[in-house]
mmCIF file of C-alpha atoms and ligand atoms in Angstrom:
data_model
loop_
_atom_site.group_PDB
_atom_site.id
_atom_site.type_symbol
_atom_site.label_atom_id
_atom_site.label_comp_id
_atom_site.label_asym_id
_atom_site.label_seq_id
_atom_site.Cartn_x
_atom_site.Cartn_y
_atom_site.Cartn_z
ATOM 1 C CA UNK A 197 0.000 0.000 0.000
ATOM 2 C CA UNK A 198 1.516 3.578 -0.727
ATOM 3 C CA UNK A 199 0.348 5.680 2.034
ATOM 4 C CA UNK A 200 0.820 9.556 1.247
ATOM 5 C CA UNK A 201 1.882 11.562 4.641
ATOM 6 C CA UNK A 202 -0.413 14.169 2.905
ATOM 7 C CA UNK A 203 -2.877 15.153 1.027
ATOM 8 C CA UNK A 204 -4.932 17.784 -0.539
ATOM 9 C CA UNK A 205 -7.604 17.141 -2.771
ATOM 10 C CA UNK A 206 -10.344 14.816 -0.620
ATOM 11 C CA UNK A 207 -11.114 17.923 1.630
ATOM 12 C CA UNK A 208 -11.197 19.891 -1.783
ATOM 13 C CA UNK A 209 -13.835 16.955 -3.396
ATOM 14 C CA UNK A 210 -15.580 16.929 -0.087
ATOM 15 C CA UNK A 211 -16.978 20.413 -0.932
ATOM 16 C CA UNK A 212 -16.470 20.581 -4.059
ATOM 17 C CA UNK A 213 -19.391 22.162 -4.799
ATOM 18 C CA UNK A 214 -19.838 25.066 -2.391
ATOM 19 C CA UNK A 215 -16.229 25.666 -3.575
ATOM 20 C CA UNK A 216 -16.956 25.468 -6.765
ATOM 21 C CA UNK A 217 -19.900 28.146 -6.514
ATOM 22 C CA UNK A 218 -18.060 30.854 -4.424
ATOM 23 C CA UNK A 219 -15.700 31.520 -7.241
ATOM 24 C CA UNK A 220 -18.323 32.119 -9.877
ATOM 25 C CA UNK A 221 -19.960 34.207 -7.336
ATOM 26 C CA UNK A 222 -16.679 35.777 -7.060
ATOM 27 C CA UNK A 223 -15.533 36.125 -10.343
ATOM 28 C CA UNK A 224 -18.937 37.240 -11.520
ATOM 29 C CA UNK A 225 -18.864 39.833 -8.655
ATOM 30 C CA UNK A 226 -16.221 41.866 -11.002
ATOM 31 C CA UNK A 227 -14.541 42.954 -7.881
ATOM 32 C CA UNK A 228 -11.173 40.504 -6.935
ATOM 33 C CA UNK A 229 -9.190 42.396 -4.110
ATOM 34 C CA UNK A 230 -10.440 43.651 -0.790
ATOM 35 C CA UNK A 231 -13.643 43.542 -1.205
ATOM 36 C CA UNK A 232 -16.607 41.959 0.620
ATOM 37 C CA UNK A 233 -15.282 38.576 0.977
ATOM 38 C CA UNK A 234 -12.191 39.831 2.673
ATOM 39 C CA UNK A 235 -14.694 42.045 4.852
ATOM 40 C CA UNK A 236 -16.844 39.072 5.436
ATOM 41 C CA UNK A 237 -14.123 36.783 6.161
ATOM 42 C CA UNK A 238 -12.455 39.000 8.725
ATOM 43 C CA UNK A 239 -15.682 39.210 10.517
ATOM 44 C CA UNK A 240 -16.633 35.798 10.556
ATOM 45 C CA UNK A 241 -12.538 34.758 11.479
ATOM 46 C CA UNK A 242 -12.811 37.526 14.451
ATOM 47 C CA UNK A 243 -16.020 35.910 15.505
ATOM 48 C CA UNK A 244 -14.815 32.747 15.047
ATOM 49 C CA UNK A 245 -12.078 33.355 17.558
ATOM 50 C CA UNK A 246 -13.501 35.687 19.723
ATOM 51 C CA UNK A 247 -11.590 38.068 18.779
ATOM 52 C CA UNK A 248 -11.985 42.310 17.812
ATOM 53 C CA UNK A 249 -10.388 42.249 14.612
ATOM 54 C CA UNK A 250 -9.648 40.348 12.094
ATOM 55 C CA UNK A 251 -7.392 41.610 9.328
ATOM 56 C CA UNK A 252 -6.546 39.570 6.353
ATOM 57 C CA UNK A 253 -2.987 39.407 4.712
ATOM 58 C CA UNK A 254 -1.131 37.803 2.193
ATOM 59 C CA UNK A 255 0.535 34.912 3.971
ATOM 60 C CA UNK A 256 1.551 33.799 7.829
ATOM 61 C CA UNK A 257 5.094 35.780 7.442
ATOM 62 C CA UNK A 258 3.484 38.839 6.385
ATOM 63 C CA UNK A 259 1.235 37.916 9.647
ATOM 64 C CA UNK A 260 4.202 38.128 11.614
ATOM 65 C CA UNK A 261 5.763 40.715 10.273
ATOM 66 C CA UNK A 262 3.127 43.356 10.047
ATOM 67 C CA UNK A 263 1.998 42.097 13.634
ATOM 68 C CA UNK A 264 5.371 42.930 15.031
ATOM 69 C CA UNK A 265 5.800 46.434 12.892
ATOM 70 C CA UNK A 266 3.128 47.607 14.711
ATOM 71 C CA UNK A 267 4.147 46.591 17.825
ATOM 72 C CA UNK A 268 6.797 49.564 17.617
ATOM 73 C CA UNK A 269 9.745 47.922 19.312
ATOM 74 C CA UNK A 270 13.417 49.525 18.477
ATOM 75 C CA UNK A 271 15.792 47.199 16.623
ATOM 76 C CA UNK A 272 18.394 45.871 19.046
ATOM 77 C CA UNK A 273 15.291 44.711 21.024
ATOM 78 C CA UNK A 274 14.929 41.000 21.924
ATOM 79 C CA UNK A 275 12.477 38.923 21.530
ATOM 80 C CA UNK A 276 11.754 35.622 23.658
ATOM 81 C CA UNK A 277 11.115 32.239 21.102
ATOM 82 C CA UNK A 278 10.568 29.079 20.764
ATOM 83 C CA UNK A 279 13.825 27.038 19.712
ATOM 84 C CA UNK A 280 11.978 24.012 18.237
ATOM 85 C CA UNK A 281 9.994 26.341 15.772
ATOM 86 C CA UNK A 282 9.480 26.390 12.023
ATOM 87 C CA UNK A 283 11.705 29.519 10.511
ATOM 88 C CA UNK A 284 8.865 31.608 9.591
ATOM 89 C CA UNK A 285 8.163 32.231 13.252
ATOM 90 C CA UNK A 286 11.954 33.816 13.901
ATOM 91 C CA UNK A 287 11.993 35.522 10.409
ATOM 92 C CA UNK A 288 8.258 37.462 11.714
ATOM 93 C CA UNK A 289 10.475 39.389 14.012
ATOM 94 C CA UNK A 290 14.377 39.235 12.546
ATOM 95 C CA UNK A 291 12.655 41.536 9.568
ATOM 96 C CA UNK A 292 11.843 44.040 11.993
ATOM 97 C CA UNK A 293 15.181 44.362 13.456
ATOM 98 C CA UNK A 294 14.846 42.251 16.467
ATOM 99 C CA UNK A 295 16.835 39.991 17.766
ATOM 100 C CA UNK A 296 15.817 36.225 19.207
ATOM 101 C CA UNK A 297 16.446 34.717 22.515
ATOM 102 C CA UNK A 298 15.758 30.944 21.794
ATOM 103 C CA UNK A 299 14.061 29.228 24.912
ATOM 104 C CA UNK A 300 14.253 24.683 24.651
ATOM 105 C CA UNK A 301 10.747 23.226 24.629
ATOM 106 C CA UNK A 302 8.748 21.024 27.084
ATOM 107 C CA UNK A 303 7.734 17.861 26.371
ATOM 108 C CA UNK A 304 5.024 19.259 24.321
ATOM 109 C CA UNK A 305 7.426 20.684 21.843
ATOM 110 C CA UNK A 306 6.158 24.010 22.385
ATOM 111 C CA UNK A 307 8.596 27.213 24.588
ATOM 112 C CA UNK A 308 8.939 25.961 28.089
ATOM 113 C CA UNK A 309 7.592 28.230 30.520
ATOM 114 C CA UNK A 310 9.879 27.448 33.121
ATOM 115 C CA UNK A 311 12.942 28.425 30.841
ATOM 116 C CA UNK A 312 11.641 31.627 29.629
ATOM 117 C CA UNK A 313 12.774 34.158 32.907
ATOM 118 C CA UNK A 314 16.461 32.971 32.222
ATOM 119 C CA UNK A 315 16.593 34.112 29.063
ATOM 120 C CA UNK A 316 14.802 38.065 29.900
ATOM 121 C CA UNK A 317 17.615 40.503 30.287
ATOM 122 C CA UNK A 318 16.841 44.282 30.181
ATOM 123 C CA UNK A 319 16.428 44.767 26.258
ATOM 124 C CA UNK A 320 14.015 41.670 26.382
ATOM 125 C CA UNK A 321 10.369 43.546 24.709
ATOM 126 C CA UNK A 322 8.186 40.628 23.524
ATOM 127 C CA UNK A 323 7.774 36.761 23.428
ATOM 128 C CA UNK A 324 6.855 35.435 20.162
ATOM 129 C CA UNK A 325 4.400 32.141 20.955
ATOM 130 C CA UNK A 326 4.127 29.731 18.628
ATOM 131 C CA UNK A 327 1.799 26.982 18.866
ATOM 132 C CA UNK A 328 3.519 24.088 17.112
ATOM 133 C CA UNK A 329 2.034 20.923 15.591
ATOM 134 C CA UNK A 330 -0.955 22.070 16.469
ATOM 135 C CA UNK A 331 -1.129 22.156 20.022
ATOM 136 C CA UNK A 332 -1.693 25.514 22.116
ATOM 137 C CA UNK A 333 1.371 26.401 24.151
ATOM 138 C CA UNK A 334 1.207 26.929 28.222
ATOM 139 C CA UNK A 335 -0.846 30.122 27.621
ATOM 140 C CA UNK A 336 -1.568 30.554 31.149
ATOM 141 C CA UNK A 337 1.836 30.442 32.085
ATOM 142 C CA UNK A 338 3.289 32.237 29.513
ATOM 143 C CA UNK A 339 1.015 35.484 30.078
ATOM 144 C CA UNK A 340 1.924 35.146 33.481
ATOM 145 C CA UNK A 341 5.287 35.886 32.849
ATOM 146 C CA UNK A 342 4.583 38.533 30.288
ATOM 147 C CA UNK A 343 2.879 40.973 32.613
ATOM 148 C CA UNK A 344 5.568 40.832 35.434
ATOM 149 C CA UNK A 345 8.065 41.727 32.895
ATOM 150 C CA UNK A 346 5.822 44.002 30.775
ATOM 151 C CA UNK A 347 6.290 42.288 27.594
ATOM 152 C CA UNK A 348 4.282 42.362 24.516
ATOM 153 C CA UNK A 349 3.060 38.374 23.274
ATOM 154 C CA UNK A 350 2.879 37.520 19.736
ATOM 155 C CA UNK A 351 1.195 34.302 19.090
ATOM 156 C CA UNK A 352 2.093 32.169 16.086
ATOM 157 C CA UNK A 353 -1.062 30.442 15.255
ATOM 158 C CA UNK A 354 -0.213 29.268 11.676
ATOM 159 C CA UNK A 355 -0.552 25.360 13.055
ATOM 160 C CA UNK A 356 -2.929 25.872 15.170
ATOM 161 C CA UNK A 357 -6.582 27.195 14.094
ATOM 162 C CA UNK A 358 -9.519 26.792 16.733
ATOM 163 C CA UNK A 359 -7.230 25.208 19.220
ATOM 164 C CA UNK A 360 -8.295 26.325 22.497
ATOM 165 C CA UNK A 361 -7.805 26.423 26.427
ATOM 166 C CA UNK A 362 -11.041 26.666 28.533
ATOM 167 C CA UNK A 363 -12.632 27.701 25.240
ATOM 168 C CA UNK A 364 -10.067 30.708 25.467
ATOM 169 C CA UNK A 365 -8.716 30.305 21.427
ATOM 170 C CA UNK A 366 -5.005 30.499 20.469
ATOM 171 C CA UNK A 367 -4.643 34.328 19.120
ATOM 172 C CA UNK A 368 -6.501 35.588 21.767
ATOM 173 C CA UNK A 369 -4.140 35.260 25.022
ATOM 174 C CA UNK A 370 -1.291 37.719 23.737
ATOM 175 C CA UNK A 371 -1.832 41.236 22.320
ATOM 176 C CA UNK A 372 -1.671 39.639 18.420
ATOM 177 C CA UNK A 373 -2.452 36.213 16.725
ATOM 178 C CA UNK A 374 -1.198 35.366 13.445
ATOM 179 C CA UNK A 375 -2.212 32.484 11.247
ATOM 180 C CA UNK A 376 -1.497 31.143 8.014
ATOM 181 C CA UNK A 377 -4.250 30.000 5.599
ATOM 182 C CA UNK A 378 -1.085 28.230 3.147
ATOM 183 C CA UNK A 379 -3.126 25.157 1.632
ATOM 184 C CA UNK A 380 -1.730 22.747 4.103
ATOM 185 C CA UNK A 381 -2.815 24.454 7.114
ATOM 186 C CA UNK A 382 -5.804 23.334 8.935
ATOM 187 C CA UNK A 383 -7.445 26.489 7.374
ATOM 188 C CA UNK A 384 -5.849 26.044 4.309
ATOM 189 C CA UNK A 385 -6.680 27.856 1.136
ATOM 190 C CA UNK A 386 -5.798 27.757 -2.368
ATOM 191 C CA UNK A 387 -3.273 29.342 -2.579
ATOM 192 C CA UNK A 388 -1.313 32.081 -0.210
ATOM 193 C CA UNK A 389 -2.868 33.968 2.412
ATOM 194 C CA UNK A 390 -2.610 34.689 6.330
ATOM 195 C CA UNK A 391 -4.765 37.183 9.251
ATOM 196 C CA UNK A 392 -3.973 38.841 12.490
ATOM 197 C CA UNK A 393 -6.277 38.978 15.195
ATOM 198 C CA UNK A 394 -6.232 41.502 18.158
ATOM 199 C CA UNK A 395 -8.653 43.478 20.720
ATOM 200 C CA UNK A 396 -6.282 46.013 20.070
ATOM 201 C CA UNK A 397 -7.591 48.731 18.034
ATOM 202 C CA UNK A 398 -3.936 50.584 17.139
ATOM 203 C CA UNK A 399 -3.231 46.904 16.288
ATOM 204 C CA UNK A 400 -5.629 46.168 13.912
ATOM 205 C CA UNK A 401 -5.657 49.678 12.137
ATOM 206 C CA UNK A 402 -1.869 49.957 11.393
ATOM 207 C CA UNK A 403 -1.789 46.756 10.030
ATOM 208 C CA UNK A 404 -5.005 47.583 8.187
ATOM 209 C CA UNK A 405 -2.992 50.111 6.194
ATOM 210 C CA UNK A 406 0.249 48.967 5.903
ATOM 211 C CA UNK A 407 -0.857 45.883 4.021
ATOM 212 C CA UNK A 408 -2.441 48.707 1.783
ATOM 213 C CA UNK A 409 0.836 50.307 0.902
ATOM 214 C CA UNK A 410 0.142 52.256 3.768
ATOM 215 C CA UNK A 411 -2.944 54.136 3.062
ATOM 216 C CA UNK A 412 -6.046 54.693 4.654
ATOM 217 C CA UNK A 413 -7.717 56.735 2.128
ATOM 218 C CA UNK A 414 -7.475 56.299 -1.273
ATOM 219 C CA UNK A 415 -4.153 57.577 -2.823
ATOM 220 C CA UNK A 416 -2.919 59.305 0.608
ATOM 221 C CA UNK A 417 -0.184 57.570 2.042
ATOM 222 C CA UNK A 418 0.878 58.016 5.918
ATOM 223 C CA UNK A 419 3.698 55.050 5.827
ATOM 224 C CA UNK A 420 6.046 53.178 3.685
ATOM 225 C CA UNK A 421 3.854 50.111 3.512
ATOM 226 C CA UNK A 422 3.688 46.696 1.942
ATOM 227 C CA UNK A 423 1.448 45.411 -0.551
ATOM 228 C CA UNK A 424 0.117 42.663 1.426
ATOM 229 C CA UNK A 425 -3.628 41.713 0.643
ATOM 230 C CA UNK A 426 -5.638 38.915 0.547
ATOM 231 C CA UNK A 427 -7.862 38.281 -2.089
ATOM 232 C CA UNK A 428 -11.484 37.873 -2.734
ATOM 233 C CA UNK A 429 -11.058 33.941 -4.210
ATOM 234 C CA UNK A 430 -8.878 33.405 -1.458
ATOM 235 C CA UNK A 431 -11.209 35.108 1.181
ATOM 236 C CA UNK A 432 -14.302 33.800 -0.271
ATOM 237 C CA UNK A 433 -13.048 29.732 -0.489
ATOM 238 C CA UNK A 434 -11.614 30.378 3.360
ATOM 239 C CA UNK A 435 -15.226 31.501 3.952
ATOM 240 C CA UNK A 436 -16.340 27.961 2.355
ATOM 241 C CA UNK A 437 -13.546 26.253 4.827
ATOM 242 C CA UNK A 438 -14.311 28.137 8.173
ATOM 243 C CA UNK A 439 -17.558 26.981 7.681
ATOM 244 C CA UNK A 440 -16.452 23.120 8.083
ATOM 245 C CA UNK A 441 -13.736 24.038 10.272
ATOM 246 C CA UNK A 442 -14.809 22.457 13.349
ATOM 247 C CA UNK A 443 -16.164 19.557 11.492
ATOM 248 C CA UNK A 444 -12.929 19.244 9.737
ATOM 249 C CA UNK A 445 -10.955 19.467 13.281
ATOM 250 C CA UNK A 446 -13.095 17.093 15.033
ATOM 251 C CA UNK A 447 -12.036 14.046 12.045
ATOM 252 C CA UNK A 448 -7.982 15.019 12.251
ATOM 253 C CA UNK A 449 -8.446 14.648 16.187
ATOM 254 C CA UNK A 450 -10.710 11.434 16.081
ATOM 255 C CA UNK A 451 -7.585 9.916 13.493
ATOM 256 C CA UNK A 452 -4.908 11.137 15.927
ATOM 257 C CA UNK A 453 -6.560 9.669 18.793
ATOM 258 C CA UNK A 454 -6.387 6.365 17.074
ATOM 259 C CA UNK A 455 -3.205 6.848 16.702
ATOM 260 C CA UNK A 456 -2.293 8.043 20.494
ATOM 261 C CA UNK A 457 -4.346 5.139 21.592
ATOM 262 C CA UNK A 458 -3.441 1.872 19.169
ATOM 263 C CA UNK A 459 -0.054 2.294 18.568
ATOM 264 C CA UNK A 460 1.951 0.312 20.965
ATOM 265 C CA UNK A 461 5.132 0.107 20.162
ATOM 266 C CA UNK A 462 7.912 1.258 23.013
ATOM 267 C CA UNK A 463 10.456 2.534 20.564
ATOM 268 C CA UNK A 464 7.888 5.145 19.144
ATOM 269 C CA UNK A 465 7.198 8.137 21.942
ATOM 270 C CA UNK A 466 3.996 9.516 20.859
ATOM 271 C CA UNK A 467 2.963 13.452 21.375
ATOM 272 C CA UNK A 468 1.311 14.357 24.599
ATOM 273 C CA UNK A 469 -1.791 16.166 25.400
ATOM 274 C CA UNK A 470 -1.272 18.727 27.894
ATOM 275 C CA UNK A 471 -4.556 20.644 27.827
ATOM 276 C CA UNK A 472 -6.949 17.598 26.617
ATOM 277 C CA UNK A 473 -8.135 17.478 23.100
ATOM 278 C CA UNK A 474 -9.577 20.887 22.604
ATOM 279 C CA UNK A 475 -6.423 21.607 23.320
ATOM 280 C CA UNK A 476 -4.481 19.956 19.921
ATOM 281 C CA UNK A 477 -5.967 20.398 16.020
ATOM 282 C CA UNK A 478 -3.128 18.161 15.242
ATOM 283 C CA UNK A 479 -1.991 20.175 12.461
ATOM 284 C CA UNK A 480 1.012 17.405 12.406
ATOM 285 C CA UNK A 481 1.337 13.855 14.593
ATOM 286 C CA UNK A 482 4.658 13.871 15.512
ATOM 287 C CA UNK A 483 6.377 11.186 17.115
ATOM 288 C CA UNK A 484 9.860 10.816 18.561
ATOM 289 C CA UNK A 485 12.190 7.744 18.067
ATOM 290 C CA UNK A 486 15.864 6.758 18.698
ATOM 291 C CA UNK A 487 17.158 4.864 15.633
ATOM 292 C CA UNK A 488 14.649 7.408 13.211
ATOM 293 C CA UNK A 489 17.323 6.026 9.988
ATOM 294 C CA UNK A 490 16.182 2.975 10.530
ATOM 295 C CA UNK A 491 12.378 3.522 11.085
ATOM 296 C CA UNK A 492 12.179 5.359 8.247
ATOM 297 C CA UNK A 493 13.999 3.035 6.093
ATOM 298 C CA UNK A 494 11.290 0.436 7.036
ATOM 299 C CA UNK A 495 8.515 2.481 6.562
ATOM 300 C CA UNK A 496 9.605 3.530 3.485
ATOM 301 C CA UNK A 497 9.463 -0.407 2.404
ATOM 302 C CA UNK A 498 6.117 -0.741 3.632
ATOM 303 C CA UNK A 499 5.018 2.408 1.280
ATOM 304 C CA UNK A 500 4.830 4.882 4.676
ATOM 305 C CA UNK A 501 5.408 7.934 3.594
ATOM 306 C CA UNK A 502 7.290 9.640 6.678
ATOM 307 C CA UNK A 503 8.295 14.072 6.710
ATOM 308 C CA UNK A 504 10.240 15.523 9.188
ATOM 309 C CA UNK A 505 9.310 18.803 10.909
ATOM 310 C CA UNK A 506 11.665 19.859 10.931
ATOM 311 C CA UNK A 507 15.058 18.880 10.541
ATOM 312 C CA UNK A 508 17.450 22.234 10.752
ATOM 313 C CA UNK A 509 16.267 24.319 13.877
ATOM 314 C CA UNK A 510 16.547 28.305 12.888
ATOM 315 C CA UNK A 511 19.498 28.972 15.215
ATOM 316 C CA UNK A 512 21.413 26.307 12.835
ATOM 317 C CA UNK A 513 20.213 27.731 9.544
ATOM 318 C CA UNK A 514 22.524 29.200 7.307
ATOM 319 C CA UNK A 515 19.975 32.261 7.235
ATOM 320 C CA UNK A 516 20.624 33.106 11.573
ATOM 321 C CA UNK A 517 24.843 31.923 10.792
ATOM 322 C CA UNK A 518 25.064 36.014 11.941
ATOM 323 C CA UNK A 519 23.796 35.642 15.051
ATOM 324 C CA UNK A 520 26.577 33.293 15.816
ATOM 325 C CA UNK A 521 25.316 30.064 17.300
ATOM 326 C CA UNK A 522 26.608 26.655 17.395
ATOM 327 C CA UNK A 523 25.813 22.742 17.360
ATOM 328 C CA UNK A 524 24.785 21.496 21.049
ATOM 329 C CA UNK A 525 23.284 25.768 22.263
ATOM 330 C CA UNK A 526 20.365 24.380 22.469
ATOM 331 C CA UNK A 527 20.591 20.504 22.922
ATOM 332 C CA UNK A 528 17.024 19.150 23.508
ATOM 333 C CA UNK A 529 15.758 21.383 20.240
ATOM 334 C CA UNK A 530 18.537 19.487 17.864
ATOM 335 C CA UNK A 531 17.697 16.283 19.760
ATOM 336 C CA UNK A 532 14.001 16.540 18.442
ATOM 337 C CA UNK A 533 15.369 17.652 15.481
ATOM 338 C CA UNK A 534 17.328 14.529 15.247
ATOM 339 C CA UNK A 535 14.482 12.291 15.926
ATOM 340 C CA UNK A 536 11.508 13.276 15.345
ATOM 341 C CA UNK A 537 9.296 12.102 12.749
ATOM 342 C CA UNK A 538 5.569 13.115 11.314
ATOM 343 C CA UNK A 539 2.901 10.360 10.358
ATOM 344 C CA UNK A 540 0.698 10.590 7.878
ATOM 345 C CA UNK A 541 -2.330 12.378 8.705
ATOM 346 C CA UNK A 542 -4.873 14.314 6.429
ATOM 347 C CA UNK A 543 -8.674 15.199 6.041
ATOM 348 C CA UNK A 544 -9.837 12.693 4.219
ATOM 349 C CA UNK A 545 -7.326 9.948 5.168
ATOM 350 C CA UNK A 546 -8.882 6.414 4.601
ATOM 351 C CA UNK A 547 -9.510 3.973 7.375
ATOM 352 C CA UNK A 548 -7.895 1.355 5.929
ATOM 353 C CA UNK A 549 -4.608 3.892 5.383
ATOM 354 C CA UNK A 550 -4.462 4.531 9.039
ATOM 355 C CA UNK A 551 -5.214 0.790 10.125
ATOM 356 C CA UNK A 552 -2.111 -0.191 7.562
ATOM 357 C CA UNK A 553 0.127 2.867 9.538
ATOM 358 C CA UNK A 554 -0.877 1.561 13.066
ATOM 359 C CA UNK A 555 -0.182 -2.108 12.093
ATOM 360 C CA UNK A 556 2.814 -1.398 10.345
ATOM 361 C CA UNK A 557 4.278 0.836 13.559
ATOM 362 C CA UNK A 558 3.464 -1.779 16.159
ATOM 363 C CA UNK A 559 5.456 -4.509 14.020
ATOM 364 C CA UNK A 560 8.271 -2.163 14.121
HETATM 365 C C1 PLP B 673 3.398 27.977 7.782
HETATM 366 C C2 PLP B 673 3.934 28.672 8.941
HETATM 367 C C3 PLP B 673 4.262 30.041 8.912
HETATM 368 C C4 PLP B 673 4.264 30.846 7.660
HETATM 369 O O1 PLP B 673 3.084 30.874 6.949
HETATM 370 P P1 PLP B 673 3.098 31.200 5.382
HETATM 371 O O2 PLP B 673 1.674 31.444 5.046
HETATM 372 O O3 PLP B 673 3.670 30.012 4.689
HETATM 373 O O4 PLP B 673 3.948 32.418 5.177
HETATM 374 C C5 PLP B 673 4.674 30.649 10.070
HETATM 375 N N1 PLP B 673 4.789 29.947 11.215
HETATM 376 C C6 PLP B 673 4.507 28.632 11.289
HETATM 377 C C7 PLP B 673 4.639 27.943 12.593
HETATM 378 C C8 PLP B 673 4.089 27.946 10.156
HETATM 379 O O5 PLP B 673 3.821 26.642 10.236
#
C-alpha cells in the first residue's frame, strides 16, 4: 500500500461544490481584491475566535511581520522564542530588526515556561508564541510571565486554528495572533494567504494600512507600507472552509486519537496532550524515536510515507549563521530535530490507510 503523509484534494472533493460556486460568485462579482469577501471573512474569522479584529494578509510571514511592525519595538530589542519552531516564526520578528532569545521546549514541543525568565535581560520587549504541531502552548503560564516583565506576546497560530484552552482560542491570550491559511494548514486555502487577530484597536488599524501600501484613504499615504492583501477567491473559499472548520478538526483529532491510543510500540514516543483534546488540532502527529534512519527506512518499504518537521532548527540555519550560534546551544531542540518524525495524517485519510500505519508501527 503507498500511504501519502499528505494530502490535498479529498477535503477539496468533499466540498467541491460550495467551492466550486463561491468563485463564480466571485468572479462574476467583477470585484477581486479587498472587497466583501475579505470584509466578510475578517468578521466571521474575528467571531470565530472571539476576537476584535480580524485583518486579512497575504501569507503567515506577512502575519508576523506586520503584527510585530506595529508593535513599535526599536531594533536591538529582543524577543523571547521558541527554539523548536518552524523559521517563519523567527523571520516574523528578525525583519523588523529584532533579535531572538531561543528558549528549549517542554515535552510538548512548544517554549517551556519554566525556561523563559532565564533568558529576559533588560532589552528583552516581547515573546513570540508559537503553537507548534498544532497544540496551544502553556498560555496561562506564559502570560503570566509577560505581565511581570511588561512584555508584549505575539502568538504564532499558523498550526494551530480553533485550538483552544477553557474555550479561550489560540490568538486571543497575547496582544496579536497570526495564522497562516497556506493550503496545508488546517485552514488552508488555495493558494497564499494569512490574518492577524487583536482586541487592540492601534493593532488592527496599522496593520489595516500597511498591508495597503500604507494608506487609509485612497491615494494618501501616511507610511512606507507593503502590498500585502488577501484576495477575494482566497477570502471567499476560506469563507467555504471556516464553515467546516470544526467539522474538519473534530475528524484530524478522532484519526490522531487512534493513533495516540493503538499504537503500541515502546520505541515510538507519541505526542502528549497537555490541555486535553480541545487543546491539539493536530496540524502534524509527531512522534519521537531513537534509531529514526532505521524507522524510516522500514517504513519507506512498507510504502509509509514519513516528513520531518523539521530537521534544521533556525538557530542552525545558514539564514541566523550572523547571530553566531553553534551545534549542542540548544541541545534538547537538535535532539528533536534529530528524531523526530511526522505520520501521515490528512482530512480525508482512509480507514484502511491509518489501520495499515498503526499495524505497520506496532510490528516495528
Ligand atoms: C506555515 C507557517 C508560517 C508561515 O506561513 P506562510 O503562510 O507560509 O507564510 C509561520 N509559522 C509557522 C509555525 C508555520 O507553520
Amino acid at each position: 500500500m503507498k500511504i501519502e503523509n499528505n494530502q490535498l484534494l479529498p477535503q477539496y472533493l468533499k466540498f467541491k461544490n460550495e467551492y466550486l460556486k463561491k468563485v463564480e460568485e466571485v468572479l462574476d462579482s467583477g470585484w477581486y481584491v479587498l472587497g466583501n469577501e475579505v470584509k466578510c471573512f475578517e468578521e466571521e474569522f474575528a467571531e470565530y475566535n472571539q476576537s476584535k479584529y480580524c485583518v486579512g494578509v497575504a501569507s503567515g510571514l506577512d502575519a508576523l511581520i506586520l503584527a510585530f511592525e506595529a508593535l513599535h519595538l526599536n531594533p536591538g530589542d529582543e524577543v523571547i522564542a521558541p527554539a523548536n519552531t518552524y523559521i517563519a516564526s523567527i523571520m516574523g520578528f528578525t525583519r523588523n530588526g529584532l533579535v531572538p532569545k531561543f528558549v528549549e521546549p517542554d515535552q510538548y514541543y512548544n517554549l517551556d515556561p519554566l525556561k523563559i525568565e532565564a533568558a529576559i535581560g533588560p532589552k528583552t520587549k516581547a515573546i513570540c508564541v508559537v503553537h507548534l504541531y498544532g497544540q496551544i502552548a502553556n498560555m496561562p503560564e506564559i502570560m503570566k510571565i509577560a505581565r511581570k516583565y511588561n512584555l508584549k506576546v505575539v502568538e504564532d497560530c499558523a498550526q494551530s486554528h480553533g485550538a483552544s484552552i477553557n474555550g479561550k482560542k489560540c490568538g486571543t491570550w497575547g496582544d496579536v495572533g497570526c495564522f497562516s491559511f497556506y493550503p496545508t494548514k488546517n485552514l488552508g486555502g488555495f493558494g497564499d494567504g494569512g490574518a492577524i487577530i487583536t482586541d487592540n484597536k492601534d493593532i488592527a488599524e496599522e496593520v489595516r494600512m500597511m498591508r495597503n501600501y500604507g494608506s487609509k484613504k485612497t491615494y494618501y499615504f501616511e507610511k512606507v507600507g507593503y502590498n500585502s492583501r488577501l484576495d477575494e477567491l482566497q477570502a471567499g473559499l476560506l469563507r467555504v472552509k471556516l464553515k467546516h472548520l470544526d467539522e474538519l478538526t473534530a475528524e484530524r483529532r478522532k484519526d490522531a486519537l487512534r493513533y495516540l491510543t493503538e499504537i503500541k510500540n515502546p520505541k515510538i514516543k507519541l505526542p502528549e496532550m497537555q490541555f486535553g483534546e480541545l487543546g491539539h488540532v493536530f496540524h502534524l502527529f509527531v512522534v519521537y524515536i531513537e534509531d529514526r534512519d532505521n524507522f524510516m527506512k522500514y517504513c519507506n518499504q512498507k510504502g509509509i510515507e514519513l516528513k520531518i518537521h523539521y530537521p534544521q532548527p533556525p538557530h542552525l540555519s545558514t539564514a541566523y549563521e550572523y547571530l553566531g550560534y553553534h551545534v549542542n546551544d540548544f541541545p534538547i531542540t537538535e535532539k528533536m530535530a534529530d528524531h523526530i518524525v511526522s505520520l501521515p495524517l490528512y482530512n480525508g485519510m482512509e480507514t484502511e490507510k491509518l489501520e495499515y500505519v498503526i499495524n505497520v508501527f506496532n510490528q516495528y
